[in-house]
XYZ file of C-alpha atoms in Angstrom:
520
model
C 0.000 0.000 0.000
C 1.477 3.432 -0.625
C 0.886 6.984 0.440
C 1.221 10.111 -1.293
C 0.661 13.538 0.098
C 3.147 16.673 -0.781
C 4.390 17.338 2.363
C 8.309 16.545 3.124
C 8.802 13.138 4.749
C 10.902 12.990 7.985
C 12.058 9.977 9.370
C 12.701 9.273 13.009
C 13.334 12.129 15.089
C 12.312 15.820 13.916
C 9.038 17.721 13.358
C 6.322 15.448 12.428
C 5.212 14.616 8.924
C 1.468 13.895 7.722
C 2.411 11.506 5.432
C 5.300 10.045 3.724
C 5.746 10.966 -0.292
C 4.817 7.922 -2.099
C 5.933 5.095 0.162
C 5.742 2.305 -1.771
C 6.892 -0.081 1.013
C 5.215 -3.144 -1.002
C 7.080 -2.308 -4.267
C 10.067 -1.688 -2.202
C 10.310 -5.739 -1.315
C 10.356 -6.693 -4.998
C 12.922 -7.642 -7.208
C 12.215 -4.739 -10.266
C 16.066 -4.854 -11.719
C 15.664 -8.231 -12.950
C 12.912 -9.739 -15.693
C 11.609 -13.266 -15.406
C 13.790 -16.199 -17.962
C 10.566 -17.559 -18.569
C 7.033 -17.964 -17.273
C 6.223 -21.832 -16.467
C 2.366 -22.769 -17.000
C 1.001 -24.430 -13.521
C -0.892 -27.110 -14.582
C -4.100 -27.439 -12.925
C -3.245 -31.453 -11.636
C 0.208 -30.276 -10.727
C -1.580 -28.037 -7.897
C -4.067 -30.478 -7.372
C -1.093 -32.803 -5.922
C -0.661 -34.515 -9.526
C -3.651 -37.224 -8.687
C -2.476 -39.039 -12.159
C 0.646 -40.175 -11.325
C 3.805 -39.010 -10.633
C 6.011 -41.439 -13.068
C 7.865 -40.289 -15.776
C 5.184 -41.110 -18.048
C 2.619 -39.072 -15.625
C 4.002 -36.402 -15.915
C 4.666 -35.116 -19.442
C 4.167 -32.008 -20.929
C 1.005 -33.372 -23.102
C -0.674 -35.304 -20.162
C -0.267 -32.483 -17.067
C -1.577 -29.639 -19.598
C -4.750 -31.632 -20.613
C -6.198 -31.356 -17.360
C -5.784 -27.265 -17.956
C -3.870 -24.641 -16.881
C -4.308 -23.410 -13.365
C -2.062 -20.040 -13.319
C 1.372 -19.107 -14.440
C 5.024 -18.882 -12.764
C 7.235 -16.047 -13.447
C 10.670 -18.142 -13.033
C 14.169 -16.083 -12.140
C 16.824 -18.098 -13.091
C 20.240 -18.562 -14.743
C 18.918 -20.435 -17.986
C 15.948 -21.939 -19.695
C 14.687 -24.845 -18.242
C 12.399 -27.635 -19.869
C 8.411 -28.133 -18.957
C 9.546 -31.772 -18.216
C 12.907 -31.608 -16.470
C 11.116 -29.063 -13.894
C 8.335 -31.036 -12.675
C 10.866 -34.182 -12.887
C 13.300 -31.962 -10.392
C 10.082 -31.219 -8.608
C 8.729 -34.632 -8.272
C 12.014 -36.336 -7.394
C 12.677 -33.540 -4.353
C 9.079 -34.505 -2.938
C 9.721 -38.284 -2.795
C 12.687 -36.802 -0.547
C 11.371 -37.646 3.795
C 9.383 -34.695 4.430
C 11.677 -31.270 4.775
C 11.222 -28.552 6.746
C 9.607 -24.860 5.100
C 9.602 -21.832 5.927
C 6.879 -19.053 5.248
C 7.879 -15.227 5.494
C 5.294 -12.535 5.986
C 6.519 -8.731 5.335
C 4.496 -6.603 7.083
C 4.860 -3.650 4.728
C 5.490 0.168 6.062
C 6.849 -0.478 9.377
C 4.282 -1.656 11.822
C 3.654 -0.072 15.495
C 4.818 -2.649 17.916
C 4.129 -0.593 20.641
C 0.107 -0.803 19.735
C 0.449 -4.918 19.612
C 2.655 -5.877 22.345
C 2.019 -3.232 25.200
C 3.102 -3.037 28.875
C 0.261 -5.198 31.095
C -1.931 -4.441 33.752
C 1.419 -5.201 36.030
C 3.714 -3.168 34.161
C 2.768 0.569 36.311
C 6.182 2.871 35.143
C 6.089 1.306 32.005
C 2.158 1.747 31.190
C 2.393 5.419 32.701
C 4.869 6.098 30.093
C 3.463 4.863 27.369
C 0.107 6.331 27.911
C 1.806 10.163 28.419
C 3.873 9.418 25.506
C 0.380 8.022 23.296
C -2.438 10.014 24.858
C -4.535 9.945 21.672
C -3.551 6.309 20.589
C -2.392 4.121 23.595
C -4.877 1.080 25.071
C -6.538 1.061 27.404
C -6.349 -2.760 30.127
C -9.180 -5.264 29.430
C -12.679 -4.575 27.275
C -12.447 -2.207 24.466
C -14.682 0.654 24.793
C -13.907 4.474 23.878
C -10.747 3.483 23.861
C -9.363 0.345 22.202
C -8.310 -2.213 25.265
C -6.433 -4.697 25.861
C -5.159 -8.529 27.434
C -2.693 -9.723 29.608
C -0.238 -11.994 27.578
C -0.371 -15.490 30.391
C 2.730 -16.290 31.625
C 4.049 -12.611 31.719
C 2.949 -11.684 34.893
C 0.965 -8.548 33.606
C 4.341 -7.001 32.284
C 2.966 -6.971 28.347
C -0.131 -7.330 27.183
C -1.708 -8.397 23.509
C -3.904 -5.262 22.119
C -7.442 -6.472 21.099
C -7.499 -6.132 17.760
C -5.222 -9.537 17.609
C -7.245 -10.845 20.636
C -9.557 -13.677 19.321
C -13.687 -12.478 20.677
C -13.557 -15.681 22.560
C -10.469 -14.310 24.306
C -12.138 -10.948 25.351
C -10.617 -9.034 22.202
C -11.931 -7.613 18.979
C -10.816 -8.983 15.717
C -13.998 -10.857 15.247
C -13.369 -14.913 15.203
C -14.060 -16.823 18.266
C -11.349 -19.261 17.730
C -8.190 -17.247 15.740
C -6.018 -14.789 17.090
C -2.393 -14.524 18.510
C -3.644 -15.344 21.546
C -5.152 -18.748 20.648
C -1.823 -19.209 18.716
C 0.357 -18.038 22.259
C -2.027 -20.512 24.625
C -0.047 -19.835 28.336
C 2.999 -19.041 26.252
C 5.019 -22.760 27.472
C 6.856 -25.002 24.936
C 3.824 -27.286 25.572
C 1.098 -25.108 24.458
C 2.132 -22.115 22.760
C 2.837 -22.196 18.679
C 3.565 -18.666 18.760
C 6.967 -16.835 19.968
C 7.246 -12.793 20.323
C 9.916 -10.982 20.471
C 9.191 -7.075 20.904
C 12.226 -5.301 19.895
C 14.180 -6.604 17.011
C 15.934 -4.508 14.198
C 19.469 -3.519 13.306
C 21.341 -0.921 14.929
C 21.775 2.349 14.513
C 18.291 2.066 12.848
C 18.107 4.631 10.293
C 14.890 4.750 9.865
C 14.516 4.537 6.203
C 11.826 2.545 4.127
C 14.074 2.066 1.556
C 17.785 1.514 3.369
C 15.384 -1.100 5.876
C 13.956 -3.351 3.606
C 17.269 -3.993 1.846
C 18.864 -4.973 4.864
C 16.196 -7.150 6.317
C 15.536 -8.633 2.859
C 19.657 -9.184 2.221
C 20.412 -10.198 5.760
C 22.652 -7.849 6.175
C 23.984 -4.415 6.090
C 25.542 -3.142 3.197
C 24.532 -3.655 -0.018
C 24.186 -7.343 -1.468
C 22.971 -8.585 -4.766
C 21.066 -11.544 -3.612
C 18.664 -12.351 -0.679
C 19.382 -14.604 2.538
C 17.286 -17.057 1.619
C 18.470 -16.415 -2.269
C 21.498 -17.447 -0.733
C 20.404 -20.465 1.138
C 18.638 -21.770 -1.912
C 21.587 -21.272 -4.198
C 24.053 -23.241 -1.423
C 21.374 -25.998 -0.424
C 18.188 -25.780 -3.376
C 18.010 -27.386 -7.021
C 18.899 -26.608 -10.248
C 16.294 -27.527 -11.720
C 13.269 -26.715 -9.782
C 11.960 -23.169 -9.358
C 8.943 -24.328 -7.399
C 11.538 -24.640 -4.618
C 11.104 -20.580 -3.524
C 7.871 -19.209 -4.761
C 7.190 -15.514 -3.961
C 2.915 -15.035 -3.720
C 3.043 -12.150 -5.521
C 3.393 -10.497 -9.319
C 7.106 -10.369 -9.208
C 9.863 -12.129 -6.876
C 10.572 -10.814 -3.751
C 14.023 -9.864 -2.670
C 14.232 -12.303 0.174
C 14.791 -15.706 -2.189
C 16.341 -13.392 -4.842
C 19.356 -15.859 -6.044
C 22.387 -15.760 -7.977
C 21.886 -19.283 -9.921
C 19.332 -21.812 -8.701
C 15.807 -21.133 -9.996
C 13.076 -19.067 -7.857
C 9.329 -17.883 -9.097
C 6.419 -15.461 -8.297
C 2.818 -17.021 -8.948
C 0.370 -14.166 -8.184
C -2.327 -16.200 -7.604
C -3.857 -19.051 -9.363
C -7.774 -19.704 -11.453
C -10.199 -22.071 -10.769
C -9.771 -25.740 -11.509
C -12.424 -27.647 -13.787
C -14.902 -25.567 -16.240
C -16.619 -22.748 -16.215
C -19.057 -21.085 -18.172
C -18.613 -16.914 -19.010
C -22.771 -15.423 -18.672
C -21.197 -12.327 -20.624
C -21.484 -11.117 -23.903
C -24.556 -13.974 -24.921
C -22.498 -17.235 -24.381
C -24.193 -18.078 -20.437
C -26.080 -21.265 -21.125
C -29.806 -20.782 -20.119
C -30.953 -19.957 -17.528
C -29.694 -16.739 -18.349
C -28.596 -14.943 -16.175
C -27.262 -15.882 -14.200
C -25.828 -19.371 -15.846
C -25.474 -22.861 -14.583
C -23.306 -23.506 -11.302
C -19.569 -24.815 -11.546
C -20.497 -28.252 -10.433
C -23.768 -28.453 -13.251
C -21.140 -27.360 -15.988
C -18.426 -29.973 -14.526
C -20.504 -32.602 -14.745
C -22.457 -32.116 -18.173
C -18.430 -32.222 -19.237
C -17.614 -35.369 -16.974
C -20.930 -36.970 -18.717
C -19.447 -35.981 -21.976
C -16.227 -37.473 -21.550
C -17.718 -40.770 -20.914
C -19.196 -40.991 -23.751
C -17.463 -43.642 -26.097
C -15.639 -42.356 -29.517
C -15.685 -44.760 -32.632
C -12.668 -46.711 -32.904
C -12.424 -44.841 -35.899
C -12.371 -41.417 -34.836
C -8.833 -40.719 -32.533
C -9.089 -37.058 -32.473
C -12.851 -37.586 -30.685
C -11.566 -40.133 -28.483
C -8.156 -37.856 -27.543
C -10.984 -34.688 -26.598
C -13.079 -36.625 -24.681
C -10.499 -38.756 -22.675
C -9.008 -34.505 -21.989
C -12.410 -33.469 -20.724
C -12.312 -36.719 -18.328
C -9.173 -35.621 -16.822
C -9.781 -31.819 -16.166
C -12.874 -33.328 -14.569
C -11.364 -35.375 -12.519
C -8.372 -32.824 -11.621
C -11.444 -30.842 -11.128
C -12.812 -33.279 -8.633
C -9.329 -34.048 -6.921
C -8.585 -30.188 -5.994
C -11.384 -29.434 -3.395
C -10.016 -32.939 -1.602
C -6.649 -32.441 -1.622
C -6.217 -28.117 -1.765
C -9.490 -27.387 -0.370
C -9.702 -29.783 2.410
C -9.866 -27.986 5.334
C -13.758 -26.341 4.392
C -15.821 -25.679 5.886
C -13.420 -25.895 9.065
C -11.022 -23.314 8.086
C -12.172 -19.607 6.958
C -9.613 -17.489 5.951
C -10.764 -13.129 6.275
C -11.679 -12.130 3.284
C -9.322 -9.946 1.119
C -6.038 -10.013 -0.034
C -3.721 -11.566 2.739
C -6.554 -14.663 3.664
C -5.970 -15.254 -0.616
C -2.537 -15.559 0.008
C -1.993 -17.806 2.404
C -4.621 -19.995 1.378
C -2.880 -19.843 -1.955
C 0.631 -20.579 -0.287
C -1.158 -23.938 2.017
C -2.616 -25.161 -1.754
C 1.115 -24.820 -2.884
C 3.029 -26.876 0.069
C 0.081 -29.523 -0.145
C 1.075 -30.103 -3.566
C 4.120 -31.810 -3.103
C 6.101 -30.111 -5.146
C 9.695 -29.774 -3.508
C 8.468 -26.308 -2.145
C 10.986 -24.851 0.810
C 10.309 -21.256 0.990
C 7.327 -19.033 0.193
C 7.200 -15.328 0.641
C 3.763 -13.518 0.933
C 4.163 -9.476 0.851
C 0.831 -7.673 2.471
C -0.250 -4.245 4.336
C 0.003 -0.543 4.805
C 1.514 -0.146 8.252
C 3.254 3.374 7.934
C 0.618 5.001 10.175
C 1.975 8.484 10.177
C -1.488 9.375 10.704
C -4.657 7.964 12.002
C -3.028 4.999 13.244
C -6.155 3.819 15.404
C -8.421 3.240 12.040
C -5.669 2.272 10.274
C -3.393 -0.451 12.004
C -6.120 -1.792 13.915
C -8.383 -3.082 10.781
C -4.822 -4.479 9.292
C -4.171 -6.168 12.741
C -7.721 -7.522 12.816
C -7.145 -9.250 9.522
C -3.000 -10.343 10.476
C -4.649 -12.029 13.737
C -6.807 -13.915 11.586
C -5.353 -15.017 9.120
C -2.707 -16.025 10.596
C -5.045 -18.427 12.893
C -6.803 -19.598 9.632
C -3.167 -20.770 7.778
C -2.296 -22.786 11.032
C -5.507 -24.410 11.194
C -5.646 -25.189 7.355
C -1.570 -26.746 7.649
C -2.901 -28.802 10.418
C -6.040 -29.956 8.637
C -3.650 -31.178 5.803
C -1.073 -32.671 7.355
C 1.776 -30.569 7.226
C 2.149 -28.271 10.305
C 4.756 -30.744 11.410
C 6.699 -29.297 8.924
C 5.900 -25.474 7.852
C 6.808 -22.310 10.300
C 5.517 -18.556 9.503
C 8.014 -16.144 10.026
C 6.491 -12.067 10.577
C 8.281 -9.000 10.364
C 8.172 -5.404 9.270
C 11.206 -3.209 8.487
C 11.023 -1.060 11.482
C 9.233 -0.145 14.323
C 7.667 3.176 15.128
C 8.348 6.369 17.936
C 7.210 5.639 20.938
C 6.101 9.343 20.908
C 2.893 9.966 19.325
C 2.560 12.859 16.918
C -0.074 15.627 15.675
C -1.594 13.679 13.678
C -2.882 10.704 15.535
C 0.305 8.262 14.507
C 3.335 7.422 14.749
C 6.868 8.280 13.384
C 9.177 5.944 11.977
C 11.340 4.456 14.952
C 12.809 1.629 16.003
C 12.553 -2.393 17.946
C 9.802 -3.418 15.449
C 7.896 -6.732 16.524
C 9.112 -10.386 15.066
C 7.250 -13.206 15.259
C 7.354 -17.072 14.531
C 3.954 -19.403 14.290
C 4.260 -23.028 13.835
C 3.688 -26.100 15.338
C 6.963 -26.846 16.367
C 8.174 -23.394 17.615
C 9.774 -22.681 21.033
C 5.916 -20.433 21.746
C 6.566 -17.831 24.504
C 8.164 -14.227 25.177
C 11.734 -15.052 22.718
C 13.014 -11.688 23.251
C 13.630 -8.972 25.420
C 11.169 -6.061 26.064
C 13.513 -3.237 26.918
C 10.957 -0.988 28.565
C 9.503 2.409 27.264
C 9.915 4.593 30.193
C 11.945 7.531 28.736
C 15.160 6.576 31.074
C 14.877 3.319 28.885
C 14.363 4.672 25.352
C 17.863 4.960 23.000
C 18.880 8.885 22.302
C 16.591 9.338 19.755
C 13.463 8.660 21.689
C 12.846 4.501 20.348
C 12.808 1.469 21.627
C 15.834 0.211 22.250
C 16.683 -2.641 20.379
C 17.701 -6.135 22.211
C 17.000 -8.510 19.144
C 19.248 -8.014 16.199
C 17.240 -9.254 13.377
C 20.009 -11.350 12.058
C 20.449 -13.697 15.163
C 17.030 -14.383 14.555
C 17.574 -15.924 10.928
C 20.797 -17.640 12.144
C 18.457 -19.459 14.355
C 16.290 -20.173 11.455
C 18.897 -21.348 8.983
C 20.589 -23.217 11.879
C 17.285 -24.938 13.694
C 14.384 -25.155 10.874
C 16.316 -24.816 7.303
C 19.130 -26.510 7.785
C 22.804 -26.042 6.592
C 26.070 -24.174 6.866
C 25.020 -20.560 7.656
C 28.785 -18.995 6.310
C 28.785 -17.059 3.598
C 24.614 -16.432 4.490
C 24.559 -13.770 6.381
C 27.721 -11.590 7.232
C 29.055 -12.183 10.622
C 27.395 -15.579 11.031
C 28.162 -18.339 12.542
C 29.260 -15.856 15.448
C 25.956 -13.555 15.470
C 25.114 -13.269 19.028
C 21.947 -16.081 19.644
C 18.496 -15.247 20.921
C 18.611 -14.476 24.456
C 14.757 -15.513 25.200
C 13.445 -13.581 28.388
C 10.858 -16.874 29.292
C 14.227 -19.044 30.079
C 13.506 -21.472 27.399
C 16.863 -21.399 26.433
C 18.386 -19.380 23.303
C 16.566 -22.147 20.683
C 13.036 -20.890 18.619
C 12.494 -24.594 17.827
C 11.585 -27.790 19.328
């Protein structure tokens, strides 16, 4: 989401700006220096978990396109690579014992940590400050009312608290679902119960408080400038050759994060519907008209057609019917296998529930899938940050919820932790305009089954004796340790030559005692 207004932006300390000038924090994340070797066709039984076959013979060019096309891949790579030999790579790193992937959320524009994770009903110096320092935006402890409230985090002893809007409605907050939210995710915050671990103040230091300087360094790993991204990197030292299903970006273009230097990467923005469909436009809607014939009426008037026996004779017949057979059978195979979880699971409608729907479809398919990136929000709330973040964190709680569930329906949340970030934090002090500044010690999280849940990082207080000189959080997470822990404990591999300074980056100190580790 960007932001446009004509006034001068000033980041971090200084008078306070209405808006930034065109922040385009989204298209900031994207790789736009580089254009796509080729764009791969997704065949439609390919994402339906290839319910053919998976032989040699199964999967040919001719056989996996008959059953339709379900979207395209924009592939980034260092050569041309064949229809065939990519969903051979693809099919042979499957058959593999089940490997570990990782899903990273950007939280685009720098969300307010502060107006997430909050000092608790126990935390007196530390509330006191933060409500001087937010008059017009802070929470208030327990039920929302004029004011937006807030909960107790369990096993903090009142010291932080989660603001409603991520609070599920069956744990006293506001983002609408009974059963999602970080706080269902959290549970009492032990390595028992919790699949979600916080950690308040992460970032690089000295933050510099730029949207454009940021998001380079988180997405490189590092800080100076670097041609590839850390998990590029990892791809290119552990990943294929051959298959660019391997790192898939949700989005139109690749995001900077699994940009490589060799191995093969894609962005699929989003893929159609599987089966047939009829268009009740422009005089070709089959009666009644409007509005048309369902999905499953036109799906099975083709399935009935495709059982109907050809003459010996007539090949070309027989060849079209046997296709319409198999799309309606890849047709039929898709809601089992990429649309299992419903009516259980409901993502939130809009753009990030799409997504990670899109990106559980993706690792159900088998495909030799590692990484995925999704890209989502407007978080640079220099203004009106109440009606602004709080919708966004409504929808982040959510979702979030939703993708766990789904992976768990499936089968694979064993296997698949979501990593969430934004490039910064904001000012602790509020300004004129009913925001926040861009500052520093932005929030990091990790969901997943087998996540260390709990506090993970230090909360370094917000009173100002406690804030760094130029009035911010101060930051006891650097951003790296926390992706040396994932490249050391979920991905796998030798972490030199990954990120600068690593294998000596300082480890997560975690302030619950579970040890330095963000894994079971």
């Amino acid at each position: 989401m960007s932001t446009t207004d004509t006034t001068t932006e000033t980041a971090g300390p200084g008078p306070a700006p209405d808006r930034c000038i065109t922040c385009e924090e989204l298209e900031l994340a994207r790789v736009r220096d580089a254009r796509p070797s080729q764009t791969l066709p997704l065949p439609a039984a390919a994402l339906a978990g290839l319910p053919g076959g998976r032989t040699s013979g199964d999967i040919t060019r001719r056989r996996l396109l008959a059953g339709g096309i379900a979207g395209f891949a924009s592939v980034y790579g260092s050569r041309l690579l064949g229809f065939e030999e990519i969903f051979e790579a693809a099919v042979a790193e499957a058959a593999a014992p089940a490997q570990n992937c990782l899903v990273m959320l950007y939280l685009a524009g720098g969300n307010c940590s502060l107006n997430t994770v909050l000092p608790g009903t126990g935390a007196g110096a530390d509330y006191a400050a933060y409500t001087t320092a937010r008059a017009a935006i802070h929470r208030q402890h327990g039920a929302s009312g004029a004011v937006v409230g807030s909960q107790d985090i369990p096993g903090a002893g009142g010291a932080l608290a989660w603001a409603n809007p991520v609070v599920s409605s069956g744990g006293g907050g506001d983002n609408g679902s009974p059963t999602y939210g970080l706080d269902q995710l959290y549970g009492d915050g032990t390595a028992a119960n919790s699949r979600l671990a916080f950690l308040p103040a992460v970032d690089y230091t000295p933050s510099n408080f730029s949207h454009f300087d940021s998001a380079d360094y988180w997405f490189a790993g590092g800080l100076t400038a670097m041609t590839t991204g850390w998990l590029g990197r990892w791809i290119d030292q552990n990943g294929s050759a051959t298959n660019p299903l391997q790192a898939i970006s949700v989005d139109t273009a690749l995001s900077k994060a699994i940009r490589t230097s060799v191995n093969p990467v894609c962005a699929i923005p989003s893929t159609s519907a599987l089966g047939f469909s009829m268009n009740a436009v422009g005089g070709y809607g089959m009666p009644p008209y409007p509005p048309g014939p369902s999905a499953a009426d036109i799906n099975a008037q083709m399935a009935a057609l495709g059982a109907l026996q050809a003459g010996a004779s007539n090949a070309y017949l027989r060849r079209s019917r046997a296709t319409y057979g198999l799309a309606t059978d890849v047709a039929a195979a898709g809601p089992t296998i990429n649309s299992q979880t419903a009516p259980t699971v409901t993502y939130p409608f809009g753009d990030l529930g799409d997504k990670l729907k899109l990106t559980a479809q993706l690792l159900a398919a088998n495909l030799g899938t590692r990484i995925v990136t999704v890209h989502w929000g407007g978080f640079d709330t220099h203004g009106g940050q109440v009606t602004t973040q709080d919708p966004q964190l409504k929808t982040l709680s959510v979702a979030l919820g939703a993708f766990q569930a789904d992976l768990a329906a499936r089968g694979l949340d064993q296997n698949v932790s979501t990593l969430v970030f934004s490039e910064f934090g904001r000012r602790v002090q509020e300004n004129a305009s009913g925001g926040t500044d861009h500052g520093a010690g932005g929030l990091m999280m990790l969901a997943g089954s087998r996540v260390r849940g709990g506090w993970a990082g230090e909360f370094p207080g917000c009173k100002p004796a406690d804030l760094d000189p130029t009035g911010n959080l101060k930051v006891t997470t650097d951003f790296r340790s926390v992706y040396q822990s994932i490249l050391t404990e979920w991905l796998g591999g030798d972490t030199s030559g990954l990120l600068p300074g690593s294998p000596f980056l300082p480890g997560v100190n975690r302030h619950d005692g579970q040890g330095n580790t963000l894994f079971q």
